[in-house]
CSV table of C-alpha atoms in Angstrom, one decimal:
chain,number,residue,atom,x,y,z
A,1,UNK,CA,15.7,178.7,-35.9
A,2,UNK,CA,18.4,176.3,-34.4
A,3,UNK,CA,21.8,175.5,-36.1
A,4,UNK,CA,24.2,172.6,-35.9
A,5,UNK,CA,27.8,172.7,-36.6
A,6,UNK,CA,30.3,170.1,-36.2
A,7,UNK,CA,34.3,170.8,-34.9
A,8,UNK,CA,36.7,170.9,-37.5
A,9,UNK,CA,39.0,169.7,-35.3
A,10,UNK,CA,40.1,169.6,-31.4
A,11,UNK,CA,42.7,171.3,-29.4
A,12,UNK,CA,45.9,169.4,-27.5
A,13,UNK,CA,47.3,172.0,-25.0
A,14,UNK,CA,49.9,171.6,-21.7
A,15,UNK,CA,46.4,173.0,-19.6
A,16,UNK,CA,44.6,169.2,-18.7
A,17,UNK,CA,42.5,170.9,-16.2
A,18,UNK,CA,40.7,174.2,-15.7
A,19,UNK,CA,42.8,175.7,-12.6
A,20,UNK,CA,45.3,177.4,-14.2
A,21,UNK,CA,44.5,178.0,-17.7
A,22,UNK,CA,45.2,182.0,-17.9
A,23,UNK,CA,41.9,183.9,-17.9
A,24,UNK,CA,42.9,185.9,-21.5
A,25,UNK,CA,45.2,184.5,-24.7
A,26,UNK,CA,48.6,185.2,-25.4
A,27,UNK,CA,48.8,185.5,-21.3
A,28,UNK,CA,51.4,182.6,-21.2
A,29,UNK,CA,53.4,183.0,-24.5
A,30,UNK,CA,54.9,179.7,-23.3
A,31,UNK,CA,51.6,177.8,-23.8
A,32,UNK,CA,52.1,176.1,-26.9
A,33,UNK,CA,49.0,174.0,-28.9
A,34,UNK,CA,48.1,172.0,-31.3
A,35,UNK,CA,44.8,172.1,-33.2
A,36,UNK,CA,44.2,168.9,-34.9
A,37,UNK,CA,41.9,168.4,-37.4
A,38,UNK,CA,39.6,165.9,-38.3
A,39,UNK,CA,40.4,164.1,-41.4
A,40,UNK,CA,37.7,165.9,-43.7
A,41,UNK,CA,39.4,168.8,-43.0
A,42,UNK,CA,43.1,168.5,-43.0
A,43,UNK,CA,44.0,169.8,-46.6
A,44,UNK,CA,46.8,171.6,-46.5
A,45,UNK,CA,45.2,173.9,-49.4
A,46,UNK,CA,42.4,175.2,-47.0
A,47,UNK,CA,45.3,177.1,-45.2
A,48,UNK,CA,47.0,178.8,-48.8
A,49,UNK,CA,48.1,182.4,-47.6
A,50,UNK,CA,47.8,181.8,-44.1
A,51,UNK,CA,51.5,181.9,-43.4
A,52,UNK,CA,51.2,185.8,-44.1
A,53,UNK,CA,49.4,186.5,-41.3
A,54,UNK,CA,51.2,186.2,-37.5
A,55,UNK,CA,47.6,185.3,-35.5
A,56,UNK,CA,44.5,183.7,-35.9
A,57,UNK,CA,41.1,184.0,-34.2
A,58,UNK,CA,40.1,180.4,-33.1
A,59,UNK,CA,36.1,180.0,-32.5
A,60,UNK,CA,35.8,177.3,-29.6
A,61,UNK,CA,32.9,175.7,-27.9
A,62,UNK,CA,33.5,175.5,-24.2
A,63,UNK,CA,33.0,171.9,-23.9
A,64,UNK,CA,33.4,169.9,-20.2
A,65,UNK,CA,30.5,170.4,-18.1
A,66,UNK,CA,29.7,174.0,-19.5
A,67,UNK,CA,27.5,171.9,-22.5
A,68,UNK,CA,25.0,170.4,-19.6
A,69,UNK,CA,25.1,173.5,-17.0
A,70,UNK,CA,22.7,175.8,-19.0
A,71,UNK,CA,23.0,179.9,-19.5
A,72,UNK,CA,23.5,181.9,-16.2
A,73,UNK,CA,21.8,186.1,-16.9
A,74,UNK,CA,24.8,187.6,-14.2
A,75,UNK,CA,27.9,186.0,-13.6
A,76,UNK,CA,30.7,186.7,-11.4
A,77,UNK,CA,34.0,187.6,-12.9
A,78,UNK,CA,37.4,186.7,-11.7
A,79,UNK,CA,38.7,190.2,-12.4
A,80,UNK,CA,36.0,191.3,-9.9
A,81,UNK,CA,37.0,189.1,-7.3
A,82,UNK,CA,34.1,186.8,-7.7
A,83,UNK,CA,32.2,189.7,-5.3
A,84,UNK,CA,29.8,191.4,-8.2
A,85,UNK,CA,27.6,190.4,-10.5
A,86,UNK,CA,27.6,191.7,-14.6
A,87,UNK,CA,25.5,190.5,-17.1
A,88,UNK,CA,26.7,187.5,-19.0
A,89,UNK,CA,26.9,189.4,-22.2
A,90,UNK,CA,29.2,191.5,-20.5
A,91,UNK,CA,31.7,188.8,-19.7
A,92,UNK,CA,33.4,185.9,-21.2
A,93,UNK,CA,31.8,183.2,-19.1
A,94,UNK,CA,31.4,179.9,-20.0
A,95,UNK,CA,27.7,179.5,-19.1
A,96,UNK,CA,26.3,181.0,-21.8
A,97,UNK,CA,23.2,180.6,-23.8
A,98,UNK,CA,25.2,179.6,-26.8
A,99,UNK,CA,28.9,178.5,-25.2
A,100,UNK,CA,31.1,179.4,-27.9
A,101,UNK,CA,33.9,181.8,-27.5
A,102,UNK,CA,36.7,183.4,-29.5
A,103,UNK,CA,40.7,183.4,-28.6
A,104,UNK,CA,43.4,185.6,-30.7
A,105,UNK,CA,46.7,183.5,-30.4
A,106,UNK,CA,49.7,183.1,-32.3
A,107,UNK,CA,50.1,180.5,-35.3
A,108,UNK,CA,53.6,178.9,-35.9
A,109,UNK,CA,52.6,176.8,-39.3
A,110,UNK,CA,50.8,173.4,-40.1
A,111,UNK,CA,52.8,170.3,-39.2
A,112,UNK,CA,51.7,166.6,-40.6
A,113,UNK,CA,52.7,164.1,-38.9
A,114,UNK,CA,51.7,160.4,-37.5
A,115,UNK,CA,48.4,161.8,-36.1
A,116,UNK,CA,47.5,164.0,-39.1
A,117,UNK,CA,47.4,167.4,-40.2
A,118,UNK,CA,47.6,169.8,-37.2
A,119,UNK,CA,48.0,173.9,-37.1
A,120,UNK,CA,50.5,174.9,-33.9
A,121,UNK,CA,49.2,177.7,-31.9
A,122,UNK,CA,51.2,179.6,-29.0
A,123,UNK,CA,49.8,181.8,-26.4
A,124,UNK,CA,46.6,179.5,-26.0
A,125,UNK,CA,44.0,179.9,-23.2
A,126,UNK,CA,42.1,176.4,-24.3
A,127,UNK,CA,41.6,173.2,-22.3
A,128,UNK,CA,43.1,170.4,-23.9
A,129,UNK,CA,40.4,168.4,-26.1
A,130,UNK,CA,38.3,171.9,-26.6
A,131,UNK,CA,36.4,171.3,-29.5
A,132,UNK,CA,37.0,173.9,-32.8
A,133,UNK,CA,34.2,175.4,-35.0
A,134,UNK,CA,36.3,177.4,-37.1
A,135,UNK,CA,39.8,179.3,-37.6
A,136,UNK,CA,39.8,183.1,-39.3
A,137,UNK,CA,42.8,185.2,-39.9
A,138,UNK,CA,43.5,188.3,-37.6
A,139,UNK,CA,43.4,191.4,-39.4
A,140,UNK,CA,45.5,194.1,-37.0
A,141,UNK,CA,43.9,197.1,-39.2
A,142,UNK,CA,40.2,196.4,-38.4
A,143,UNK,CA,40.6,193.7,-35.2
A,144,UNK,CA,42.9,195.9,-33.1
A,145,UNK,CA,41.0,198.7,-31.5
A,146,UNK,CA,43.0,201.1,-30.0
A,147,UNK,CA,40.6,203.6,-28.9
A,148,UNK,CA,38.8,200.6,-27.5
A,149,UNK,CA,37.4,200.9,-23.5
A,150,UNK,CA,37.6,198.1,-21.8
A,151,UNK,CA,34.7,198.3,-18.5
A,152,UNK,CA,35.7,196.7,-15.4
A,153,UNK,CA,39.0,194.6,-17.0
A,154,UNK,CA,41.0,197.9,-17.3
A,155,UNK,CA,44.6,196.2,-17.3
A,156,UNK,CA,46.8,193.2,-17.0
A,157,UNK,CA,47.2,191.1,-13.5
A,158,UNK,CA,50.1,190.2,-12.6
A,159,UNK,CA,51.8,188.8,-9.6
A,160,UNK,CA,54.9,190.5,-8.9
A,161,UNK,CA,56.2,188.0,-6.4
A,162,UNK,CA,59.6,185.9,-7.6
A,163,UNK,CA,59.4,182.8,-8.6
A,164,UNK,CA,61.2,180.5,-7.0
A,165,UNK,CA,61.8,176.6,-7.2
A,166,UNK,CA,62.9,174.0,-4.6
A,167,UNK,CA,65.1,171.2,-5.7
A,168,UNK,CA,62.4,168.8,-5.7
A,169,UNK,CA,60.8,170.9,-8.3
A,170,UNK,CA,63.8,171.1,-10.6
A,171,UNK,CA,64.5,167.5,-10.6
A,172,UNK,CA,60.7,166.7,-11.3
A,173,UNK,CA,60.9,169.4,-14.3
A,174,UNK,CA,64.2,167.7,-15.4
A,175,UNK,CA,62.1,164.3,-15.1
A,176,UNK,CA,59.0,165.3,-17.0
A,177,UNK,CA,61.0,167.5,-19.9
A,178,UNK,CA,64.5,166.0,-20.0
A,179,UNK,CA,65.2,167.6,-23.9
A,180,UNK,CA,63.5,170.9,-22.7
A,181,UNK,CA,61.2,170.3,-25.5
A,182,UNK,CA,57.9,171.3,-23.5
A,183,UNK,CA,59.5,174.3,-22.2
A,184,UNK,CA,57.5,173.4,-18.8
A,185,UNK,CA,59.8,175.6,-16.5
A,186,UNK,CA,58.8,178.4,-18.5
A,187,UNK,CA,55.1,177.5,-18.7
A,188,UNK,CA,55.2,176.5,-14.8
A,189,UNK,CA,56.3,180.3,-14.2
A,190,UNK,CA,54.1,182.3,-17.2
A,191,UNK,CA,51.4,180.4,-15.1
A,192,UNK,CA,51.7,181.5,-11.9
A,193,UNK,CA,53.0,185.4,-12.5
A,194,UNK,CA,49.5,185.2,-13.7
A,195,UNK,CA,48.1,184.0,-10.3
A,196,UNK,CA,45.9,181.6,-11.2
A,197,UNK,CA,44.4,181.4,-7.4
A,198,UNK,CA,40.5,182.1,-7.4
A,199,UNK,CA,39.6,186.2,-6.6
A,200,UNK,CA,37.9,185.2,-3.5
A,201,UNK,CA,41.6,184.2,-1.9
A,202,UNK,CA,42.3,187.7,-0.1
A,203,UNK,CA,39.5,186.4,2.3
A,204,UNK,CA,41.3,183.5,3.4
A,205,UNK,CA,44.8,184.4,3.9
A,206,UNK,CA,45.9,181.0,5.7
A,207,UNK,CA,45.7,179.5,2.8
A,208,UNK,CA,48.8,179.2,1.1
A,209,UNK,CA,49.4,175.7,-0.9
A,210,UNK,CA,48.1,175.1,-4.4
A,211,UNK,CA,47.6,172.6,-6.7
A,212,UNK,CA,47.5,172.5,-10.5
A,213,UNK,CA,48.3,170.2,-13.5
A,214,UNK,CA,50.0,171.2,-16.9
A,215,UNK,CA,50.5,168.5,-19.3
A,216,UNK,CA,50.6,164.9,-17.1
A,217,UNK,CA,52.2,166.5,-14.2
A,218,UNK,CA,50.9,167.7,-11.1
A,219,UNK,CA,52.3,170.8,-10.0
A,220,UNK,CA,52.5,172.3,-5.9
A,221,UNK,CA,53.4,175.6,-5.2
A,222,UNK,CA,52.6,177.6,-2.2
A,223,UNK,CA,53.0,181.7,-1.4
A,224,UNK,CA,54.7,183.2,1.0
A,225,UNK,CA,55.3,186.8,2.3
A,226,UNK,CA,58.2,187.0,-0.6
A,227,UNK,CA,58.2,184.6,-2.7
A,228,UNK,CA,55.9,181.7,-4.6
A,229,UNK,CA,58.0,178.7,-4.4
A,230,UNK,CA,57.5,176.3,-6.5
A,231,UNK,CA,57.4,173.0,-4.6
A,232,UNK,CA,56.9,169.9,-6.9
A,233,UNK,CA,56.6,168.2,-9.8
A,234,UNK,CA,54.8,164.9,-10.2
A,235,UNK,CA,53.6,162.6,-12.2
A,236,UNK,CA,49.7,162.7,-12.0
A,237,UNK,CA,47.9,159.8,-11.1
């Protein structure tokens, strides 16, 4: 048997390219979404009730080039440093026979405006454009698991390092969110406590400076033996 759905609608998040988006949901609480729906779907009766419930499960596809790259049997997870191999099913990898995936995340009501019916999401984990299958409530008495185990991703990683950022930074934040409206100095350090530098990195200490872009700004930062400083913030070309 084979299936075919189409997306009720697409997500519009700060995270405009893979490096950086955190590895879990509700990671960066200041990562605030929008899931906009397509027209056939943006009835604000389809949502009745949906205010009583604080989160939502949202069922993605992993779209960019995970629709063309095929299913991979073992992967290597981030958590594991990118060192061992685990089965697929035993991982949230992209590169899966069927690339869908799940996020729990935080919804803050529909809004309506010039560009349609959307539902706002905060805590997101999802590349901006990700395509949406479908959005169920999340039920805390039967969803959370607290006698759960949890393999070889036992705990939370986070950097511990200050966060620091040079004038050049501040000014560029102050540029690119004059109204604080984006809350991207918030974002810009939820980001990085969560280290967003590849596993592998222990092996090549040298390497300090780092790239990523949230939003339509680029964003440098670079670590050293006490602090990550945040160096700029630029307008992407």
């Amino acid at each position: 048997m084979s299936f075919s759905f189409d997306p009720i609608g697409f997500i519009r998040s700060p995270y405009t390219d893979k490096f950086g988006i955190p590895r879990q949901p509700r990671l960066v609480e200041a990562a605030h979404a929008r899931l906009e729906l397509c027209p056939e779907y943006a009835r604000e009766e389809a949502f009745k009730a949906l205010e009583g419930f604080s989160h939502v499960w949202v069922v993605f596809v992993f779209h960019d080039d995970c629709l063309d790259a095929g299913w991979r049997p073992t992967v290597r997870p981030p958590r594991l440093g990118g060192r061992a191999t685990v089965g697929v099913f035993a991982s949230r990898a992209p590169y899966r026979p069927n690339p869908i995936g799940i996020s729990a995340v935080a919804h803050e009501g529909l809004e309506r405006d010039g560009n349609g019916l959307a539902l706002k999401l905060r805590g997101i984990d999802l590349l901006d454009g990700t395509p949406v299958l479908d959005i169920k409530p999340y039920v805390p008495y039967a969803d959370a698991l607290h006698d759960a185990r949890s393999g070889f991703a036992q705990e939370r990683v986070v950097c511990l390092r200050p966060i620091r950022f040079e004038a050049a930074a501040l000014e560029g934040i102050a540029q690119a969110d004059p109204d604080g409206r984006l809350g991207l100095r918030a974002l810009i350090e939820q980001v990085l406590t969560q280290d967003p530098r590849p596993g592998y990195m222990d092996r090549y200490p040298e390497r300090r400076r780092f790239g990523l872009q949230l939003y339509d700004r680029n964003i440098r930062w670079e670590f050293d033996e006490q602090y990550i400083r945040v160096l700029s913030v630029e307008l992407a070309c």
